XYZ file of C-alpha atoms in Angstrom:
705
model
C -9.194 -4.473 24.452
C -8.159 -8.044 24.703
C -4.780 -8.352 23.387
C -3.573 -11.250 20.612
C -1.660 -13.574 22.158
C 0.529 -13.978 19.563
C 1.913 -10.764 19.708
C 1.809 -10.279 23.124
C 4.912 -12.527 23.255
C 6.907 -9.414 22.444
C 5.121 -7.246 24.692
C 8.446 -4.769 25.979
C 8.318 -1.667 24.358
C 11.755 -1.626 23.778
C 11.788 -4.701 22.009
C 8.462 -3.147 19.907
C 11.168 -0.024 19.181
C 13.999 -2.557 18.117
C 11.934 -4.406 16.075
C 10.264 -1.006 14.086
C 13.362 0.381 13.402
C 14.883 -2.605 12.256
C 11.725 -3.073 9.805
C 12.515 0.482 8.441
C 16.110 -0.695 8.252
C 16.230 -3.377 6.229
C 12.956 -1.819 3.840
C 15.320 1.220 3.199
C 18.257 -1.275 2.465
C 16.459 -3.388 0.285
C 15.615 -0.389 -1.741
C 18.765 1.379 -1.683
C 20.767 -1.570 -2.727
C 18.129 -2.332 -5.792
C 17.593 1.122 -7.429
C 21.701 1.596 -7.911
C 20.980 -1.646 -10.331
C 17.774 0.087 -12.091
C 18.208 2.673 -14.744
C 16.145 5.341 -15.181
C 12.451 4.870 -15.813
C 10.040 6.230 -18.449
C 8.754 9.088 -15.706
C 11.968 9.498 -13.955
C 13.405 10.704 -17.283
C 11.855 14.459 -17.174
C 10.713 14.769 -13.415
C 14.122 15.122 -12.341
C 14.944 18.020 -14.861
C 11.855 19.803 -14.355
C 12.503 20.222 -10.624
C 15.875 21.482 -11.300
C 14.371 23.534 -13.990
C 12.011 25.232 -11.425
C 14.963 25.294 -8.656
C 17.027 27.247 -11.539
C 14.648 29.190 -13.202
C 11.136 29.087 -11.731
C 9.750 26.793 -14.980
C 6.448 26.240 -13.706
C 5.033 26.579 -17.036
C 7.075 23.100 -17.986
C 4.614 19.926 -17.269
C 1.593 21.430 -15.639
C 0.340 18.221 -16.564
C 1.761 16.954 -12.619
C 2.265 19.261 -9.494
C 5.812 20.016 -9.355
C 6.773 19.478 -5.776
C 7.971 15.972 -6.112
C 10.227 17.051 -9.202
C 11.808 19.860 -6.778
C 12.594 17.761 -3.751
C 14.545 15.058 -5.679
C 16.142 17.980 -7.140
C 17.317 20.144 -4.563
C 20.959 17.866 -3.897
C 21.754 18.660 -7.476
C 21.975 22.508 -6.146
C 25.407 21.333 -4.062
C 26.732 19.217 -7.740
C 28.212 19.936 -11.154
C 24.757 19.563 -12.936
C 23.609 22.405 -15.355
C 20.779 23.393 -16.855
C 21.039 26.288 -19.215
C 18.419 29.031 -19.339
C 18.347 29.125 -23.055
C 17.692 25.107 -22.816
C 14.940 25.739 -20.423
C 13.044 28.474 -22.456
C 13.757 26.115 -25.345
C 12.015 23.451 -24.528
C 8.182 22.563 -25.450
C 7.651 19.948 -23.050
C 9.598 18.262 -20.256
C 10.265 15.552 -22.554
C 12.561 17.955 -24.485
C 13.785 19.005 -20.958
C 14.730 15.592 -19.735
C 16.467 15.424 -23.565
C 18.283 18.575 -22.433
C 19.400 17.960 -19.489
C 20.990 14.257 -20.623
C 23.163 16.135 -23.354
C 24.221 18.773 -20.790
C 24.922 15.797 -18.071
C 25.359 13.109 -19.706
C 29.150 12.141 -18.307
C 27.252 12.070 -14.382
C 23.908 11.382 -15.254
C 22.603 8.058 -13.751
C 24.779 9.514 -10.844
C 22.348 11.975 -10.597
C 19.431 10.412 -10.684
C 20.853 7.728 -7.917
C 21.095 11.003 -5.668
C 17.692 12.133 -6.248
C 16.312 8.759 -5.293
C 17.949 8.855 -2.117
C 15.271 11.913 -1.517
C 12.328 9.433 -2.327
C 13.711 6.475 0.005
C 13.120 9.262 2.947
C 9.682 9.270 1.669
C 9.446 5.752 2.018
C 10.413 5.806 5.653
C 8.235 8.660 5.968
C 5.006 6.690 4.724
C 6.159 3.358 6.883
C 6.522 5.440 10.574
C 3.304 8.057 9.713
C 1.645 4.472 9.007
C 2.945 2.625 11.850
C 2.108 6.178 14.244
C -1.546 6.526 12.922
C -1.876 2.299 13.368
C -0.457 2.822 17.088
C -2.950 5.678 17.663
C -5.767 3.594 16.458
C -5.666 -0.038 18.182
C -2.415 0.569 20.349
C 1.458 -0.345 20.303
C 0.766 -4.209 19.018
C -1.015 -2.809 16.206
C 1.702 -0.323 15.168
C 4.198 -2.811 15.191
C 2.041 -5.418 12.881
C 1.626 -2.100 10.306
C 5.065 -1.308 10.353
C 6.238 -4.953 9.491
C 3.569 -5.304 6.447
C 4.499 -1.764 4.819
C 7.638 -1.795 5.487
C 8.170 -4.847 3.370
C 5.267 -3.989 0.702
C 7.026 -4.920 -2.551
C 4.925 -2.000 -4.178
C 5.751 0.046 -1.855
C 9.794 -0.011 -2.004
C 9.186 -0.698 -5.962
C 7.820 3.359 -6.307
C 9.535 4.272 -2.927
C 12.987 4.228 -4.403
C 12.216 6.066 -7.787
C 12.065 9.981 -8.484
C 8.224 9.722 -9.541
C 5.193 11.451 -7.623
C 3.616 8.457 -5.990
C 5.144 7.648 -2.882
C 5.468 11.435 -1.843
C 2.132 11.403 -2.412
C 1.251 8.320 -0.782
C 3.006 9.403 2.357
C 1.081 12.658 2.616
C -2.433 10.735 2.316
C -1.442 8.779 5.240
C -0.350 11.905 7.131
C -3.741 13.539 6.014
C -5.676 10.822 7.196
C -3.963 10.863 10.733
C -3.968 14.523 10.882
C -7.888 14.314 10.323
C -8.007 11.858 12.827
C -6.082 14.088 15.510
C -8.284 17.097 14.168
C -11.495 15.495 15.195
C -10.679 14.258 18.453
C -8.838 17.580 19.083
C -10.072 20.293 17.184
C -8.136 23.535 17.530
C -5.009 25.641 16.149
C -2.724 22.627 17.025
C -4.774 20.044 14.758
C -5.870 22.414 12.017
C -1.907 23.255 11.146
C -0.971 19.497 10.183
C -4.046 18.654 8.648
C -3.861 21.849 6.259
C -0.502 21.081 5.315
C -0.796 17.638 4.818
C -3.769 18.266 2.611
C -1.870 20.807 0.819
C 1.051 19.224 0.150
C -0.781 15.940 -0.821
C -2.510 17.801 -3.524
C 1.035 19.520 -4.718
C 2.540 16.349 -5.123
C -0.559 14.641 -7.229
C -3.355 16.173 -8.291
C -5.123 13.323 -7.235
C -5.212 14.660 -3.846
C -7.973 17.061 -4.658
C -9.806 13.923 -4.173
C -9.322 13.747 -0.283
C -11.524 17.898 -0.780
C -14.307 15.865 -2.088
C -14.071 12.667 -0.390
C -13.029 14.288 3.629
C -16.570 16.496 3.599
C -18.638 13.648 2.989
C -17.212 11.967 5.639
C -17.508 14.467 8.245
C -21.056 14.840 6.793
C -21.490 11.523 7.266
C -20.404 11.177 10.936
C -22.316 14.045 11.414
C -25.491 12.471 10.445
C -24.789 9.570 12.881
C -24.482 11.625 15.633
C -27.478 13.384 14.786
C -29.767 11.335 14.589
C -28.332 7.982 16.067
C -27.903 8.164 19.741
C -26.503 5.469 20.770
C -24.156 4.877 17.999
C -21.682 2.913 20.853
C -18.591 4.571 22.021
C -17.925 8.439 20.340
C -14.359 9.024 20.163
C -15.024 12.579 19.392
C -18.096 15.014 19.538
C -18.887 17.240 15.731
C -19.453 20.616 17.379
C -18.750 24.090 16.314
C -14.787 23.992 16.969
C -14.918 21.306 13.979
C -16.549 23.664 11.542
C -15.159 26.989 12.789
C -11.791 24.759 12.673
C -12.391 23.250 9.267
C -12.448 27.338 7.436
C -8.990 26.735 9.181
C -7.726 23.723 6.852
C -8.751 25.652 4.218
C -7.470 28.115 4.293
C -4.038 26.925 5.419
C -4.234 24.092 2.690
C -4.215 27.166 -0.075
C -1.877 29.177 1.757
C 0.235 25.577 0.898
C -0.733 25.346 -2.675
C -0.435 29.039 -3.671
C 3.312 29.304 -1.290
C 4.404 26.212 -3.648
C 3.905 28.155 -6.721
C 5.301 31.128 -4.964
C 2.050 33.019 -5.505
C 2.732 32.718 -9.030
C -0.774 34.146 -10.821
C -2.882 33.426 -7.358
C -6.402 35.487 -7.074
C -6.451 36.348 -10.884
C -10.244 36.390 -12.221
C -11.625 33.531 -13.727
C -11.662 35.083 -17.520
C -7.840 35.594 -17.180
C -7.767 31.415 -18.308
C -8.777 29.800 -21.210
C -10.069 26.314 -19.933
C -10.222 22.976 -22.214
C -11.894 20.959 -20.040
C -16.032 20.811 -19.856
C -15.647 20.960 -15.950
C -13.634 23.826 -15.522
C -15.348 25.540 -18.754
C -18.798 25.129 -17.169
C -16.863 26.635 -13.838
C -16.223 29.559 -15.269
C -19.435 30.450 -16.947
C -20.936 30.023 -13.401
C -18.223 31.474 -11.234
C -18.593 35.250 -10.732
C -15.916 37.325 -12.603
C -15.501 39.995 -10.607
C -14.105 36.901 -7.764
C -11.155 36.396 -7.862
C -9.763 32.328 -7.414
C -7.415 31.366 -4.692
C -5.557 29.121 -6.627
C -1.607 29.860 -8.352
C -2.619 30.028 -12.176
C -0.061 26.615 -13.822
C -2.086 24.458 -10.625
C -5.547 25.264 -12.095
C -4.407 24.743 -15.716
C -2.668 21.410 -14.417
C -5.990 20.164 -13.092
C -7.797 21.817 -16.150
C -4.991 19.517 -18.152
C -6.094 16.485 -16.165
C -9.515 16.352 -16.750
C -8.734 17.035 -20.202
C -6.889 13.656 -21.019
C -9.294 11.333 -22.940
C -7.083 8.234 -21.744
C -4.193 5.839 -22.604
C -4.648 2.622 -24.253
C -4.678 0.341 -21.283
C -3.537 -3.399 -21.572
C -5.195 -5.599 -19.495
C -4.914 -9.438 -19.467
C -3.978 -9.450 -23.272
C -6.334 -6.842 -24.761
C -5.790 -3.138 -25.272
C -8.304 -0.328 -24.638
C -8.596 3.452 -25.033
C -11.299 3.660 -22.513
C -10.004 1.514 -20.157
C -11.760 -1.120 -17.456
C -13.369 -0.445 -14.525
C -11.797 -3.402 -13.198
C -8.277 -3.031 -13.981
C -7.097 -1.953 -10.000
C -9.657 -4.902 -8.860
C -7.329 -7.318 -11.143
C -4.225 -5.008 -10.244
C -4.619 -5.492 -6.481
C -5.051 -9.479 -6.974
C -2.150 -10.152 -8.612
C 0.452 -7.133 -7.875
C -0.140 -7.666 -3.650
C 1.146 -10.644 -1.662
C -2.321 -12.539 -1.334
C -2.092 -12.503 2.545
C -3.011 -8.394 2.181
C -6.458 -8.809 0.861
C -6.747 -12.307 3.346
C -5.945 -10.373 6.258
C -7.725 -7.268 5.774
C -11.072 -9.544 5.604
C -9.711 -11.528 8.627
C -9.572 -8.684 10.883
C -13.092 -7.882 10.067
C -14.468 -11.084 10.765
C -12.661 -10.835 13.621
C -14.512 -7.729 15.043
C -17.142 -6.505 13.035
C -18.091 -3.372 14.595
C -16.687 -0.570 12.667
C -15.588 2.654 15.408
C -16.267 6.107 14.042
C -12.512 6.894 13.723
C -12.231 3.777 11.211
C -14.948 5.440 8.698
C -12.566 8.024 7.160
C -9.639 5.479 5.934
C -12.653 3.360 4.892
C -14.097 6.185 3.194
C -10.862 7.218 1.560
C -9.957 3.396 0.521
C -13.867 2.614 -0.967
C -14.265 5.635 -2.312
C -11.104 6.413 -4.165
C -10.861 2.869 -5.536
C -14.331 3.052 -7.109
C -13.521 6.937 -8.317
C -10.173 5.448 -9.963
C -11.700 2.146 -11.211
C -14.779 4.268 -13.461
C -12.914 7.146 -14.328
C -10.903 4.569 -16.760
C -8.562 6.795 -18.357
C -5.721 5.663 -15.753
C -5.314 2.237 -16.241
C -1.629 2.649 -16.640
C -0.395 1.323 -13.073
C -1.402 0.243 -10.110
C 0.968 2.972 -8.246
C -2.276 5.709 -9.216
C -3.988 4.368 -5.651
C -0.301 3.219 -3.953
C -1.452 5.064 -1.086
C -4.048 2.273 -0.481
C -1.435 -0.403 0.613
C -0.178 1.487 3.847
C -4.153 2.093 4.657
C -4.521 -1.788 4.332
C -1.532 -2.096 6.567
C -2.823 0.083 9.118
C -6.531 -1.609 8.939
C -4.620 -4.798 9.393
C -3.465 -3.523 12.921
C -6.999 -4.172 13.827
C -5.457 -7.804 14.650
C -4.120 -6.769 17.648
C -8.002 -6.572 18.817
C -9.541 -10.241 19.350
C -13.169 -10.730 19.736
C -14.106 -11.165 23.453
C -16.283 -14.453 22.149
C -13.165 -16.346 20.590
C -12.249 -19.516 22.346
C -8.935 -19.623 23.252
C -7.992 -22.223 20.146
C -10.140 -19.851 17.670
C -7.262 -16.779 19.343
C -4.607 -18.571 18.938
C -5.588 -19.963 14.986
C -6.138 -16.541 14.337
C -2.801 -14.669 16.164
C -0.698 -17.831 13.833
C -2.859 -16.657 10.318
C -1.648 -13.020 10.987
C 1.527 -14.141 11.837
C 2.234 -16.715 8.677
C 0.267 -13.824 6.608
C 3.043 -10.750 7.462
C 5.469 -13.463 7.428
C 4.604 -14.384 3.727
C 4.722 -10.752 3.122
C 8.569 -10.417 4.230
C 9.831 -13.638 2.331
C 8.007 -11.804 -0.955
C 9.885 -8.664 -0.758
C 13.104 -10.311 0.146
C 12.633 -12.734 -2.703
C 11.769 -10.308 -5.101
C 14.970 -8.089 -4.964
C 15.995 -5.974 -6.823
C 13.179 -6.518 -9.612
C 10.230 -4.600 -7.424
C 8.478 -2.898 -10.261
C 7.974 -6.548 -11.479
C 6.585 -7.838 -8.610
C 3.654 -10.056 -8.747
C 2.186 -12.791 -6.552
C 2.654 -16.627 -6.496
C -0.720 -17.135 -7.282
C -0.964 -15.294 -10.699
C 2.533 -17.039 -11.766
C 5.057 -14.756 -10.333
C 6.588 -11.832 -12.456
C 7.113 -14.361 -15.511
C 3.847 -14.791 -15.772
C 2.987 -11.072 -15.356
C 2.645 -9.868 -19.055
C -0.315 -11.976 -18.877
C -2.175 -9.287 -17.142
C -0.501 -6.514 -16.795
C 2.085 -4.071 -18.536
C 3.174 -0.672 -18.336
C 4.648 0.817 -15.408
C 3.370 -2.577 -13.518
C 6.166 -4.679 -15.290
C 8.407 -2.674 -17.441
C 9.165 0.991 -17.223
C 12.345 0.780 -19.055
C 14.357 0.064 -15.785
C 16.911 -2.907 -16.571
C 19.067 -1.524 -19.295
C 22.229 -1.293 -16.656
C 21.583 -5.424 -16.250
C 21.593 -5.901 -20.325
C 24.695 -3.701 -20.633
C 26.612 -5.647 -17.743
C 25.447 -8.847 -19.871
C 26.915 -7.182 -23.230
C 29.932 -6.830 -21.451
C 30.197 -10.031 -19.758
C 29.437 -12.256 -23.144
C 31.798 -9.506 -25.123
C 28.814 -8.750 -27.428
C 29.642 -5.330 -29.355
C 26.340 -4.872 -30.901
C 22.635 -5.956 -30.965
C 19.425 -5.073 -32.674
C 16.551 -3.466 -29.974
C 13.335 -2.212 -29.558
C 13.507 -0.270 -25.803
C 10.901 0.731 -24.133
C 11.977 3.982 -22.391
C 12.551 7.545 -22.885
C 16.370 7.296 -21.954
C 18.661 6.625 -25.277
C 20.018 3.168 -24.064
C 23.498 4.558 -25.749
C 23.871 6.566 -22.712
C 24.559 3.186 -21.099
C 27.338 2.719 -23.731
C 24.934 0.219 -25.454
C 25.279 -0.198 -29.053
C 22.638 -0.881 -30.999
C 20.164 -0.870 -34.181
C 16.137 -0.665 -34.353
C 15.625 -4.310 -34.888
C 14.308 -4.083 -38.902
C 16.361 -1.193 -39.546
C 19.140 -2.531 -40.935
C 20.564 -6.565 -41.538
C 19.685 -8.342 -38.536
C 22.696 -9.113 -36.186
C 22.722 -11.922 -34.238
C 21.426 -10.866 -30.996
C 18.077 -9.172 -30.612
C 16.745 -7.736 -27.583
C 12.883 -6.631 -26.928
C 11.449 -4.567 -24.178
C 8.024 -6.679 -22.635
C 6.002 -3.783 -23.179
C 6.971 -4.208 -26.637
C 6.864 -8.070 -26.817
C 3.821 -8.373 -25.605
C 1.689 -5.092 -25.813
C 3.214 -3.362 -28.829
C 3.858 -0.459 -26.660
C 6.384 1.895 -27.944
C 7.910 5.604 -27.273
C 10.883 7.182 -29.211
C 13.743 8.311 -27.668
C 14.739 12.075 -28.690
C 17.887 11.079 -30.549
C 16.179 9.165 -33.131
C 16.201 10.606 -36.328
C 13.497 10.799 -38.518
C 14.884 7.742 -40.821
C 14.115 5.574 -37.626
C 10.892 6.973 -36.765
C 10.246 5.839 -40.515
C 11.269 2.711 -39.908
C 9.183 2.321 -36.706
C 5.874 4.253 -38.245
C 4.955 7.793 -37.422
C 1.683 6.853 -35.106
C 1.066 8.776 -32.173
C -0.876 6.710 -30.368
C 0.813 4.425 -27.631
C 1.152 1.382 -29.699
C 2.741 0.303 -33.270
C -0.337 -0.068 -35.874
C -1.174 -3.262 -35.819
C -0.006 -4.601 -39.234
C 3.545 -3.183 -38.108
C 3.393 -5.692 -34.704
C 1.938 -8.365 -36.208
C 5.254 -8.360 -39.170
C 8.066 -6.765 -36.927
C 7.498 -8.079 -33.448
C 4.950 -10.871 -32.534
C 6.911 -13.447 -34.169
C 9.140 -12.978 -31.170
C 6.435 -14.269 -28.863
C 6.554 -17.774 -29.901
C 10.468 -17.669 -29.448
C 12.844 -19.355 -26.185
C 14.504 -16.033 -24.504
C 18.304 -16.424 -24.157
C 17.937 -14.140 -21.419
C 15.686 -12.443 -19.951
C 16.833 -9.352 -17.479
C 14.781 -8.126 -14.640
C 11.554 -9.692 -16.282
C 11.477 -6.782 -18.841
C 14.061 -6.939 -21.537
C 14.294 -10.136 -23.502
C 17.445 -11.203 -25.262
C 17.281 -13.442 -27.971
C 20.248 -15.423 -29.713
C 19.477 -16.009 -33.261
C 22.077 -18.392 -34.100
C 20.619 -20.591 -31.673
C 17.058 -20.717 -32.809
C 16.310 -23.353 -35.838
C 16.584 -22.829 -39.455
C 12.860 -23.034 -40.226
C 12.093 -20.258 -36.871
C 14.818 -17.741 -38.327
C 13.491 -17.913 -41.639
C 10.034 -17.238 -40.416
C 11.477 -14.664 -38.601
C 13.606 -13.337 -41.354
C 10.325 -13.326 -43.376
C 8.172 -11.311 -40.571
C 10.443 -8.657 -40.711
C 10.778 -8.178 -44.754
C 14.568 -9.643 -44.538
C 13.786 -11.621 -47.726
C 17.792 -11.886 -48.641
C 18.682 -13.868 -45.436
C 15.227 -15.643 -45.662
C 15.965 -16.842 -48.997
C 19.710 -17.858 -47.779
C 17.637 -20.154 -45.306
C 15.351 -21.840 -47.154
C 17.359 -22.673 -49.615
C 19.007 -24.843 -47.032
C 16.038 -25.871 -46.121
C 14.758 -27.020 -49.645
C 18.055 -28.509 -50.164
C 17.550 -30.619 -46.773
C 14.512 -31.430 -47.100
C 13.522 -31.714 -50.794
C 9.908 -33.117 -50.669
C 8.782 -30.395 -48.229
C 6.359 -28.206 -49.582
C 6.260 -25.683 -46.899
C 10.136 -24.997 -47.399
C 9.272 -23.727 -51.235
C 6.695 -21.941 -50.158
C 8.304 -19.775 -47.995
C 11.213 -19.526 -50.217
C 8.637 -18.478 -53.322
C 7.357 -15.893 -50.365
C 10.785 -14.730 -49.964
C 11.400 -14.547 -53.700
C 8.299 -12.514 -54.258
C 8.864 -10.043 -51.315
C 12.283 -8.819 -53.609
C 9.827 -8.721 -56.987
C 11.575 -11.953 -58.326
C 8.044 -13.207 -59.765
C 9.510 -15.941 -61.886
C 12.024 -17.543 -59.149
C 8.833 -17.558 -57.045
C 6.622 -18.959 -59.471
C 8.964 -22.189 -60.073
C 9.070 -22.589 -56.219
C 5.256 -22.197 -55.582
C 4.809 -24.773 -58.662
C 7.081 -26.931 -57.037
C 5.057 -26.652 -53.598
C 2.037 -27.690 -55.551
C 3.448 -30.329 -57.465
C 4.351 -32.185 -53.969
C 0.627 -32.011 -52.926
C 1.031 -28.815 -50.738
C -2.419 -29.025 -48.644
C -3.061 -25.528 -48.096
C -4.222 -22.873 -50.172
C -0.854 -20.211 -49.704
C 0.877 -22.140 -52.696
C -1.977 -21.169 -55.187
C -2.515 -17.991 -53.819
C 0.948 -16.849 -53.907
C 1.569 -18.038 -57.441
C -1.356 -16.661 -58.328
C -0.545 -12.926 -56.635
C 2.674 -13.817 -58.930
C 1.320 -14.317 -62.002
C -1.189 -10.949 -61.732
C 2.390 -9.088 -60.999
C 3.620 -10.629 -64.618
C 0.163 -9.513 -66.058
C -0.422 -13.041 -67.105
C -4.066 -12.744 -66.485
C -5.498 -15.809 -67.710
C -2.994 -17.813 -65.049
C -3.820 -15.600 -62.258
C -7.426 -16.480 -62.677
C -6.862 -20.058 -62.872
C -5.080 -20.304 -59.488
C -7.599 -17.796 -57.487
C -10.358 -20.479 -58.727
C -8.326 -23.391 -57.240
C -8.506 -20.971 -54.000
C -11.932 -20.764 -54.005
C -12.301 -24.416 -54.639
C -10.443 -24.717 -51.745
C -11.870 -22.352 -49.358
C -14.900 -20.790 -50.637
C -14.421 -18.405 -47.373
C -11.544 -16.204 -49.247
C -13.781 -14.903 -52.084
C -14.018 -11.474 -49.896
C -10.179 -11.243 -49.417
C -9.276 -12.217 -53.150
C -11.871 -9.121 -54.453
C -10.183 -6.659 -52.335
C -6.926 -7.335 -53.173
C -7.964 -7.434 -57.070
C -9.396 -4.084 -56.415
C -6.513 -2.806 -54.553
C -4.439 -4.299 -57.796
C -6.418 -2.547 -60.388
C -6.862 0.847 -58.330
C -3.004 0.673 -57.990
C -2.426 -0.244 -61.808
C -4.968 2.294 -62.941
C -6.760 -0.295 -64.882
C -10.080 0.207 -65.181
C -12.234 -3.449 -65.362
C -14.286 -4.480 -68.367
C -17.663 -4.612 -68.124
C -19.246 -7.860 -67.947
C -22.719 -8.880 -70.200
């Protein structure tokens, strides 16, 4: 093996060990110091209470849509605290979000502290991910490769972002890397010592996230592919292992241990029940139920199987990609996500090390297969286009693959070797700088080629950018500026009042000077209700069960802020607007859009007084009076705009509608004709409006001859 001359400078084993430990310490420091500045995120709201409920009351029935193990582990420290969640609250909860609300009510005083405590458990799995990647890379390519992998993995902005939160993603990522290393060890040394690590890794991956079941499809395919290579290609390079009877017998042991791990995590609840004990909703399991022998028990716990069924029943979420929303998702969603959400050297170095050594070793086939097939499965399933985090485990695999950089093609000249080494060194340094520079806003990381986090909303939203994590930053600013209250449109599950933020919903009452809007709402129209919102507020924001506001609501209440310059942006996710610093025309337009007509009249009255020859001011003043049903005044101002030679159709169209409301039909017809003379394409819109008016007023049109 030819050693990379650049990293050979760090040849001392003690130095390599110190460097890896130093990288881990710096990475964990960045993660810990940043999570103290972030409020409870959307999924954390229910995951920690779910784990606490399972520990207290074995409430496996709540939150079956996601395995509970990633919720249990961060909740363990709460057993030593004063946290409480009465059984009555657990039993009354209809779902995990209801449970999250009960947990907040019972523990409001120390709420954020409990989440900080739980996040330390996630930090341990971030460290475990880095060390597993380091060990696997070292096993594959040698000590230099392990060192290179450690730097890349520990300083990945995305791994730090999700590795400090109480969600399933970092737990699952660690177990995927552990399972791949275990699979590699099992192939080389089949036996009891290798069966247990692989079985435990696969079992834990499955109970951390249901995505773990894809490993049960991919790894057998890899095993079969390797068997075909060894069976029919006698001269296939140097073999690292031989597939013999021990592999096939050992595979049975792996399955047994994996099933035992899954069942034990649910305390064997409902395990080995017959198939007719289930009522499935998904087509897959309904078909499975028809084929599975009724007498043969299913060796899986009840709620695990029901959770898989629930996952397959999901029809998808509204996915946002580059300004477009789709319920069916985008097949290229994750391709774009990797291109804009990962440091460019991460992808470039993957190609570089392949060019350096094009020969694929048989030990590398499993990591390639898991990466490629997982990417394709998630890309073409489509309904989980809500965050790069669903493929977070691919990032440490890429780091392992880049570890190949410790090997240089023998045919390379000294200059080529030096150039390759410099590229790897520069790329690794870029990754480190990217991670340090984005602190503490890791969820909002977008690479510099995409324009950085300030441009991130042009590509992706949801957990890629805004997960409700910046209420603490907003609260600190409000305190520093002595802002007592504001209008708020917040994306998240935690009531902002928990952080002592006094607010009213945008449009709920008369507007206040300051307005704050979350990025997901501002750019994508996404919304969720906090549990504390009254029915009146729900009516204010609409009752749609979809993830997005109705288009008309978004256009009238949210979209006008897209063109305004924010006073502050907190963590790239919460936009704060100071309405007094907007010019009169902008403030008036916002008031009109928000149906705040009295405020609009006040502003536009000043505008027309200052600019009596500007017809646009009179048009907007007339629109505001129409909104208050003051049609006589509206007609006066529309007429004034027409007298000032307003070149648009709004004056005639608005005046026609006002005449119609006053039942001055002949004058209304004259203005509608004027509109059509200016813009014939308005015919359909006018007919639609007239039909609506006739139906609303129960007027039967007279038949024409």
